[in-house]
Amino acid sequence: MPGPGAWPTIRRVKPTTGNILLIAALLLPACRPELRRDTSPVPRPPRRPAPAIKPARPAPPAPPAAPRQRGPLLVGVFESLSAGEVEQAIRIFQLNRSIDGPVRNQAWGPFLEVMFAYLGQPAARLQITPLIRARVAAEFELDADRRRGEDDAEIARAVAVLLGRIDRKMARIRRLKQKGRYHPRQPSPDGLISWPLTYGLITSGFGKRRDPLRRDQVRFHAGIDLAAAPNEPVYAAFGGEVILAGWNGGFGRMVRLRHPGGLETLYAHLAVILVKEGQQVTRGEVVGLLGNSGRTTGHHLHFAVYREGKPVDPLSVLPTGKLRYSDLLPGASFGDDDW
């Protein structure tokens, strides 16, 4: 054990602020806990289950579609179509049908629209001319489609419906005529006979001329030749009785009418005859369709007038106020059509 004076002497030091701070700085690292890397998994909040998606309510079943109505589709509204407007539509239809390409097939729609709209009018307001012309044009063009192998079942059904309606209207018109309640054309105000065609071109006059088939011969032409489109309706120029209706040599299919006052009219080279011998006809009634039967060089109507059995110039008894002349045409034109 050490002796006295071997232990160091300890002096009491008065604590000061600086001493305290120094002691704290020396003791702080010893008191600081050891830092270790935490490798334990980090706790995650529990996932919420996804909300259940309700299946969409099935749409109600669509009502069954109505069966498609075959036939013409009317897209326009027509009010009181006149016979002239209908005839113009028919001529446009025939013109478009003569053009190759899509225009030919698209011509059916407007034609059928106009005709069904016209047939919607009362029979007493209809003219026979456009009905006959439309029937002939529809049948001819439908047959042309079949020959070309371009026939369409829908068009064929529409044409069949059209022809049926035309026939019913024609039957109604005949009943009205029997009752005296149908007057399609009014007599000429000047008392003259009427033109046998709605429009046309005078291609040969009355009197001597060179034979159209044998140019070395000169013969007397007892009438006038009127050129127009094939199958144009031919009208009775005056009321009377049918005294001849049939084939007559070079005249082909011919109709001859006897009128009051010793007057007779003749209509030759017809394609179709629509009257019978002994039948009474009125002015403006259709007696046939323009054609080229007999001895002809093309489609035209030979129209002749006889007074007491002798031929007279038809232009002397026809209204000539609307005759038109042009340097571009070989003869005078008449009627409402623009040549």
Short mmCIF file of C-alpha atoms in Angstrom, two decimals:
data_model
loop_
_atom_site.label_atom_id
_atom_site.label_comp_id
_atom_site.label_asym_id
_atom_site.label_seq_id
_atom_site.Cartn_x
_atom_site.Cartn_y
_atom_site.Cartn_z
CA MET A 1 0.00 0.00 0.00
CA PRO A 2 1.56 3.24 -0.93
CA GLY A 3 2.81 5.37 1.76
CA PRO A 4 1.78 8.82 2.61
CA GLY A 5 2.47 11.19 -0.12
CA ALA A 6 2.33 8.47 -2.77
CA TRP A 7 -1.25 9.42 -3.99
CA PRO A 8 -1.69 12.36 -6.22
CA THR A 9 -3.31 15.30 -4.77
CA ILE A 10 -6.81 15.98 -6.17
CA ARG A 11 -7.81 19.55 -6.34
CA ARG A 12 -11.41 20.57 -6.51
CA VAL A 13 -11.99 22.51 -9.64
CA LYS A 14 -14.75 25.03 -9.69
CA PRO A 15 -17.15 24.10 -12.51
CA THR A 16 -17.47 26.67 -15.22
CA THR A 17 -19.53 26.84 -18.31
CA GLY A 18 -16.55 26.06 -20.56
CA ASN A 19 -15.63 23.01 -18.44
CA ILE A 20 -19.17 21.70 -18.67
CA LEU A 21 -19.24 22.02 -22.43
CA LEU A 22 -15.90 20.28 -22.72
CA ILE A 23 -16.98 17.38 -20.59
CA ALA A 24 -20.21 17.05 -22.53
CA ALA A 25 -18.28 16.98 -25.80
CA LEU A 26 -16.02 14.20 -24.47
CA LEU A 27 -18.87 12.07 -23.08
CA LEU A 28 -21.42 12.52 -25.91
CA PRO A 29 -19.86 9.99 -28.34
CA ALA A 30 -19.80 7.35 -25.63
CA CYS A 31 -23.44 7.91 -24.86
CA ARG A 32 -24.56 7.91 -28.52
CA PRO A 33 -26.12 4.55 -29.54
CA GLU A 34 -24.48 2.54 -32.28
CA LEU A 35 -26.24 3.00 -35.63
CA ARG A 36 -27.04 -0.19 -37.50
CA ARG A 37 -28.57 -0.75 -40.91
CA ASP A 38 -32.11 -1.99 -40.58
CA THR A 39 -32.59 -4.86 -43.02
CA SER A 40 -36.00 -5.88 -41.76
CA PRO A 41 -38.81 -5.65 -44.34
CA VAL A 42 -40.68 -2.42 -44.43
CA PRO A 43 -44.28 -2.97 -43.38
CA ARG A 44 -46.80 -2.09 -46.12
CA PRO A 45 -50.40 -1.19 -45.58
CA PRO A 46 -52.75 -3.92 -46.66
CA ARG A 47 -54.16 -3.50 -50.16
CA ARG A 48 -57.81 -2.83 -50.49
CA PRO A 49 -59.59 -5.28 -52.71
CA ALA A 50 -60.56 -3.83 -56.05
CA PRO A 51 -64.21 -2.90 -56.22
CA ALA A 52 -66.26 -5.45 -58.02
CA ILE A 53 -67.28 -4.24 -61.51
CA LYS A 54 -70.91 -4.84 -62.11
CA PRO A 55 -71.59 -6.29 -65.52
CA ALA A 56 -73.23 -3.85 -67.91
CA ARG A 57 -76.93 -4.25 -68.29
CA PRO A 58 -77.56 -5.87 -71.66
CA ALA A 59 -79.19 -3.58 -74.21
CA PRO A 60 -82.78 -4.41 -75.04
CA PRO A 61 -83.05 -6.45 -78.22
CA ALA A 62 -83.63 -4.35 -81.32
CA PRO A 63 -87.04 -4.71 -82.91
CA PRO A 64 -86.99 -6.89 -86.01
CA ALA A 65 -86.30 -4.85 -89.14
CA ALA A 66 -89.23 -4.38 -91.41
CA PRO A 67 -88.89 -6.31 -94.66
CA ARG A 68 -87.52 -4.15 -97.45
CA GLN A 69 -90.17 -3.04 -99.81
CA ARG A 70 -89.09 -3.76 -103.35
CA GLY A 71 -90.04 -1.25 -105.96
CA PRO A 72 -89.38 2.35 -106.88
CA LEU A 73 -88.32 4.77 -104.19
CA LEU A 74 -90.04 8.12 -104.49
CA VAL A 75 -87.68 10.83 -103.28
CA GLY A 76 -89.44 13.84 -104.69
CA VAL A 77 -92.84 15.41 -104.31
CA PHE A 78 -94.71 16.25 -107.46
CA GLU A 79 -97.84 18.33 -107.63
CA SER A 80 -100.21 17.97 -110.58
CA LEU A 81 -97.71 16.95 -113.21
CA SER A 82 -98.85 17.98 -116.67
CA ALA A 83 -98.82 15.64 -119.64
CA GLY A 84 -96.14 17.76 -121.28
CA GLU A 85 -93.84 17.41 -118.26
CA VAL A 86 -94.35 13.66 -118.20
CA GLU A 87 -93.65 13.34 -121.92
CA GLN A 88 -90.49 15.36 -121.49
CA ALA A 89 -89.39 13.05 -118.67
CA ILE A 90 -90.01 10.04 -120.92
CA ARG A 91 -87.94 11.54 -123.73
CA ILE A 92 -85.09 12.28 -121.29
CA PHE A 93 -85.33 8.70 -120.04
CA GLN A 94 -85.07 7.33 -123.57
CA LEU A 95 -82.14 9.63 -124.33
CA ASN A 96 -80.21 8.62 -121.21
CA ARG A 97 -80.89 4.96 -121.89
CA SER A 98 -79.17 5.31 -125.27
CA ILE A 99 -75.90 6.40 -123.57
CA ASP A 100 -73.39 3.75 -122.51
CA GLY A 101 -72.12 3.87 -118.95
CA PRO A 102 -73.66 4.47 -115.50
CA VAL A 103 -76.08 7.06 -116.89
CA ARG A 104 -78.01 4.29 -118.62
CA ASN A 105 -78.68 2.37 -115.41
CA GLN A 106 -79.40 5.54 -113.39
CA ALA A 107 -82.12 6.64 -115.82
CA TRP A 108 -84.68 4.26 -114.33
CA GLY A 109 -85.04 6.10 -111.00
CA PRO A 110 -86.27 9.54 -112.20
CA PHE A 111 -88.47 7.93 -114.86
CA LEU A 112 -90.24 5.68 -112.36
CA GLU A 113 -90.63 8.53 -109.86
CA VAL A 114 -92.34 10.77 -112.40
CA MET A 115 -94.61 8.04 -113.72
CA PHE A 116 -95.79 6.84 -110.31
CA ALA A 117 -96.44 10.44 -109.28
CA TYR A 118 -98.42 11.08 -112.48
CA LEU A 119 -100.45 7.90 -112.01
CA GLY A 120 -101.38 9.09 -108.52
CA GLN A 121 -103.74 11.63 -110.06
CA PRO A 122 -107.40 10.89 -110.89
CA ALA A 123 -107.94 9.16 -114.22
CA ALA A 124 -110.06 12.04 -115.50
CA ARG A 125 -107.00 14.33 -115.32
CA LEU A 126 -104.63 11.97 -117.14
CA GLN A 127 -103.74 12.04 -120.82
CA ILE A 128 -103.63 8.82 -122.78
CA THR A 129 -100.50 9.89 -124.68
CA PRO A 130 -97.93 9.72 -121.85
CA LEU A 131 -99.47 6.51 -120.53
CA ILE A 132 -99.01 4.72 -123.84
CA ARG A 133 -95.59 6.22 -124.40
CA ALA A 134 -94.41 5.27 -120.91
CA ARG A 135 -95.67 1.72 -121.29
CA VAL A 136 -93.91 1.23 -124.59
CA ALA A 137 -90.68 2.82 -123.33
CA ALA A 138 -90.61 0.77 -120.12
CA GLU A 139 -91.21 -2.53 -121.89
CA PHE A 140 -88.66 -1.76 -124.60
CA GLU A 141 -85.89 -0.72 -122.19
CA LEU A 142 -86.54 -3.65 -119.84
CA ASP A 143 -86.26 -6.03 -122.77
CA ALA A 144 -83.04 -4.26 -123.85
CA ASP A 145 -81.55 -4.87 -120.39
CA ARG A 146 -82.39 -8.57 -120.66
CA ARG A 147 -80.75 -8.84 -124.07
CA ARG A 148 -77.59 -7.23 -122.69
CA GLY A 149 -77.62 -9.46 -119.62
CA GLU A 150 -78.06 -6.44 -117.34
CA ASP A 151 -81.54 -7.23 -116.05
CA ASP A 152 -82.21 -6.30 -112.44
CA ALA A 153 -84.88 -8.10 -110.43
CA GLU A 154 -85.87 -4.98 -108.49
CA ILE A 155 -86.25 -2.91 -111.65
CA ALA A 156 -88.27 -5.70 -113.25
CA ARG A 157 -90.69 -5.75 -110.28
CA ALA A 158 -91.03 -1.96 -110.37
CA VAL A 159 -91.78 -2.01 -114.09
CA ALA A 160 -94.36 -4.75 -113.57
CA VAL A 161 -96.09 -2.58 -110.95
CA LEU A 162 -95.93 0.42 -113.30
CA LEU A 163 -97.49 -1.49 -116.22
CA GLY A 164 -100.26 -2.77 -113.96
CA ARG A 165 -101.14 0.73 -112.80
CA ILE A 166 -101.09 2.05 -116.36
CA ASP A 167 -103.48 -0.70 -117.44
CA ARG A 168 -105.86 0.08 -114.59
CA LYS A 169 -105.83 3.80 -115.40
CA MET A 170 -106.47 3.07 -119.07
CA ALA A 171 -109.43 0.87 -118.16
CA ARG A 172 -110.78 3.67 -115.96
CA ILE A 173 -110.36 6.17 -118.80
CA ARG A 174 -112.31 3.88 -121.17
CA ARG A 175 -115.18 3.75 -118.69
CA LEU A 176 -115.14 7.56 -118.42
CA LYS A 177 -115.22 7.84 -122.20
CA GLN A 178 -118.24 5.58 -122.38
CA LYS A 179 -120.02 7.91 -119.97
CA GLY A 180 -118.95 10.99 -121.93
CA ARG A 181 -116.90 12.35 -119.03
CA TYR A 182 -113.44 12.23 -120.59
CA HIS A 183 -112.25 14.90 -123.02
CA PRO A 184 -108.45 14.76 -123.29
CA ARG A 185 -107.97 17.26 -126.09
CA GLN A 186 -110.15 20.22 -127.01
CA PRO A 187 -111.09 20.87 -130.63
CA SER A 188 -109.03 23.39 -132.52
CA PRO A 189 -110.38 26.91 -131.95
CA ASP A 190 -110.16 27.66 -135.68
CA GLY A 191 -112.20 24.61 -136.68
CA LEU A 192 -109.26 22.92 -138.46
CA ILE A 193 -108.21 19.34 -137.95
CA SER A 194 -105.54 18.61 -135.37
CA TRP A 195 -101.98 17.45 -135.93
CA PRO A 196 -101.75 13.66 -135.64
CA LEU A 197 -98.55 13.91 -133.56
CA THR A 198 -97.64 15.94 -130.52
CA TYR A 199 -94.43 17.08 -132.21
CA GLY A 200 -92.41 16.18 -135.27
CA LEU A 201 -90.57 17.24 -138.39
CA ILE A 202 -92.07 17.53 -141.86
CA THR A 203 -89.59 15.62 -144.01
CA SER A 204 -91.60 15.38 -147.23
CA GLY A 205 -94.42 17.54 -148.55
CA PHE A 206 -97.48 17.05 -150.71
CA GLY A 207 -97.11 16.70 -154.49
CA LYS A 208 -94.57 15.30 -156.92
CA ARG A 209 -91.24 14.14 -155.60
CA ARG A 210 -88.44 11.68 -156.31
CA ASP A 211 -89.15 8.21 -155.04
CA PRO A 212 -87.13 7.78 -151.81
CA LEU A 213 -86.22 4.18 -152.72
CA ARG A 214 -85.88 4.57 -156.48
CA ARG A 215 -84.34 7.96 -157.01
CA ASP A 216 -84.61 7.74 -160.80
CA GLN A 217 -88.41 7.87 -160.63
CA VAL A 218 -90.74 10.79 -159.85
CA ARG A 219 -94.05 9.98 -158.20
CA PHE A 220 -96.98 11.84 -156.71
CA HIS A 221 -96.92 11.98 -152.92
CA ALA A 222 -100.55 12.16 -151.75
CA GLY A 223 -99.75 13.36 -148.23
CA ILE A 224 -96.97 14.54 -145.94
CA ASP A 225 -94.33 12.60 -144.02
CA LEU A 226 -93.89 13.43 -140.33
CA ALA A 227 -90.76 12.17 -138.59
CA ALA A 228 -90.71 11.62 -134.83
CA ALA A 229 -89.39 9.16 -132.28
CA PRO A 230 -90.39 5.50 -132.72
CA ASN A 231 -93.62 4.44 -131.01
CA GLU A 232 -94.92 7.98 -130.64
CA PRO A 233 -98.72 7.96 -130.20
CA VAL A 234 -100.63 8.83 -133.36
CA TYR A 235 -103.90 10.72 -132.82
CA ALA A 236 -107.10 10.96 -134.78
CA ALA A 237 -107.05 14.37 -136.43
CA PHE A 238 -110.85 14.57 -136.27
CA GLY A 239 -113.71 12.51 -134.88
CA GLY A 240 -115.18 9.82 -137.10
CA GLU A 241 -115.42 6.13 -137.96
CA VAL A 242 -112.60 3.67 -138.58
CA ILE A 243 -113.16 2.30 -142.09
CA LEU A 244 -109.81 0.51 -142.45
CA ALA A 245 -107.40 -0.84 -139.86
CA GLY A 246 -104.78 -3.33 -140.99
CA TRP A 247 -101.99 -4.04 -143.45
CA ASN A 248 -102.18 -2.26 -146.80
CA GLY A 249 -99.22 -3.00 -149.07
CA GLY A 250 -96.57 -0.30 -149.19
CA PHE A 251 -98.44 1.66 -146.52
CA GLY A 252 -97.76 -1.12 -144.03
CA ARG A 253 -100.01 -0.98 -141.00
CA MET A 254 -102.56 1.68 -141.82
CA VAL A 255 -105.67 3.29 -140.33
CA ARG A 256 -108.20 5.26 -142.38
CA LEU A 257 -110.95 7.36 -140.80
CA ARG A 258 -114.14 8.78 -142.31
CA HIS A 259 -115.23 12.14 -140.93
CA PRO A 260 -118.36 14.25 -141.43
CA GLY A 261 -118.51 16.44 -144.54
CA GLY A 262 -116.89 13.94 -146.91
CA LEU A 263 -113.49 14.21 -145.26
CA GLU A 264 -111.15 11.25 -144.68
CA THR A 265 -107.72 10.96 -143.06
CA LEU A 266 -105.09 8.25 -143.47
CA TYR A 267 -102.30 7.19 -141.08
CA ALA A 268 -99.70 4.82 -142.53
CA HIS A 269 -96.45 2.98 -141.58
CA LEU A 270 -97.68 2.37 -138.02
CA ALA A 271 -95.87 0.08 -135.62
CA VAL A 272 -99.06 -0.87 -133.77
CA ILE A 273 -102.74 -0.36 -134.57
CA LEU A 274 -104.92 0.41 -131.55
CA VAL A 275 -108.38 0.67 -133.14
CA LYS A 276 -110.71 -1.69 -135.03
CA GLU A 277 -112.80 -1.26 -138.15
CA GLY A 278 -116.22 0.15 -137.41
CA GLN A 279 -115.05 1.81 -134.19
CA GLN A 280 -116.06 5.40 -133.49
CA VAL A 281 -113.18 7.63 -132.42
CA THR A 282 -113.00 11.19 -131.19
CA ARG A 283 -110.52 13.92 -132.01
CA GLY A 284 -107.27 13.28 -130.19
CA GLU A 285 -107.89 9.58 -129.56
CA VAL A 286 -104.84 7.36 -130.09
CA VAL A 287 -105.23 5.18 -133.19
CA GLY A 288 -101.73 3.66 -133.26
CA LEU A 289 -98.01 4.09 -132.68
CA LEU A 290 -95.53 5.57 -135.10
CA GLY A 291 -93.35 2.99 -136.87
CA ASN A 292 -91.68 2.04 -140.16
CA SER A 293 -93.84 -0.78 -141.47
CA GLY A 294 -94.32 -1.13 -145.20
CA ARG A 295 -92.23 0.63 -147.85
CA THR A 296 -90.18 3.13 -145.86
CA THR A 297 -86.64 4.39 -145.31
CA GLY A 298 -87.12 5.03 -141.58
CA HIS A 299 -89.57 5.72 -138.78
CA HIS A 300 -92.20 8.28 -139.78
CA LEU A 301 -95.93 8.79 -140.20
CA HIS A 302 -97.46 9.20 -143.64
CA PHE A 303 -100.48 11.45 -143.08
CA ALA A 304 -102.97 12.08 -145.87
CA VAL A 305 -106.27 13.95 -146.15
CA TYR A 306 -108.99 13.21 -148.72
CA ARG A 307 -112.02 15.31 -149.56
CA GLU A 308 -114.70 13.53 -151.55
CA GLY A 309 -112.17 10.82 -152.35
CA LYS A 310 -109.52 13.19 -153.74
CA PRO A 311 -106.23 13.91 -151.95
CA VAL A 312 -105.68 17.45 -150.65
CA ASP A 313 -102.62 19.05 -149.11
CA PRO A 314 -102.86 18.37 -145.34
CA LEU A 315 -101.13 21.71 -144.64
CA SER A 316 -104.18 23.45 -146.10
CA VAL A 317 -106.39 22.11 -143.30
CA LEU A 318 -103.86 21.86 -140.45
CA PRO A 319 -103.07 24.77 -138.09
CA THR A 320 -99.68 26.02 -139.29
CA GLY A 321 -99.20 28.93 -136.89
CA LYS A 322 -96.58 27.04 -134.87
CA LEU A 323 -94.40 25.80 -137.71
CA ARG A 324 -90.71 26.57 -137.18
CA TYR A 325 -87.88 26.60 -139.67
CA SER A 326 -84.16 26.19 -139.09
CA ASP A 327 -81.05 26.05 -141.27
CA LEU A 328 -79.94 23.02 -139.25
CA LEU A 329 -83.01 20.89 -140.07
CA PRO A 330 -84.17 19.52 -143.42
CA GLY A 331 -87.79 20.53 -142.91
CA ALA A 332 -90.24 22.49 -140.81
CA SER A 333 -90.86 21.37 -137.23
CA PHE A 334 -94.13 21.58 -135.35
CA GLY A 335 -95.45 20.91 -131.87
CA ASP A 336 -94.15 21.67 -128.39
CA ASP A 337 -90.82 19.81 -128.60
CA ASP A 338 -87.62 21.66 -129.46
CA TRP A 339 -85.88 20.14 -132.45
#
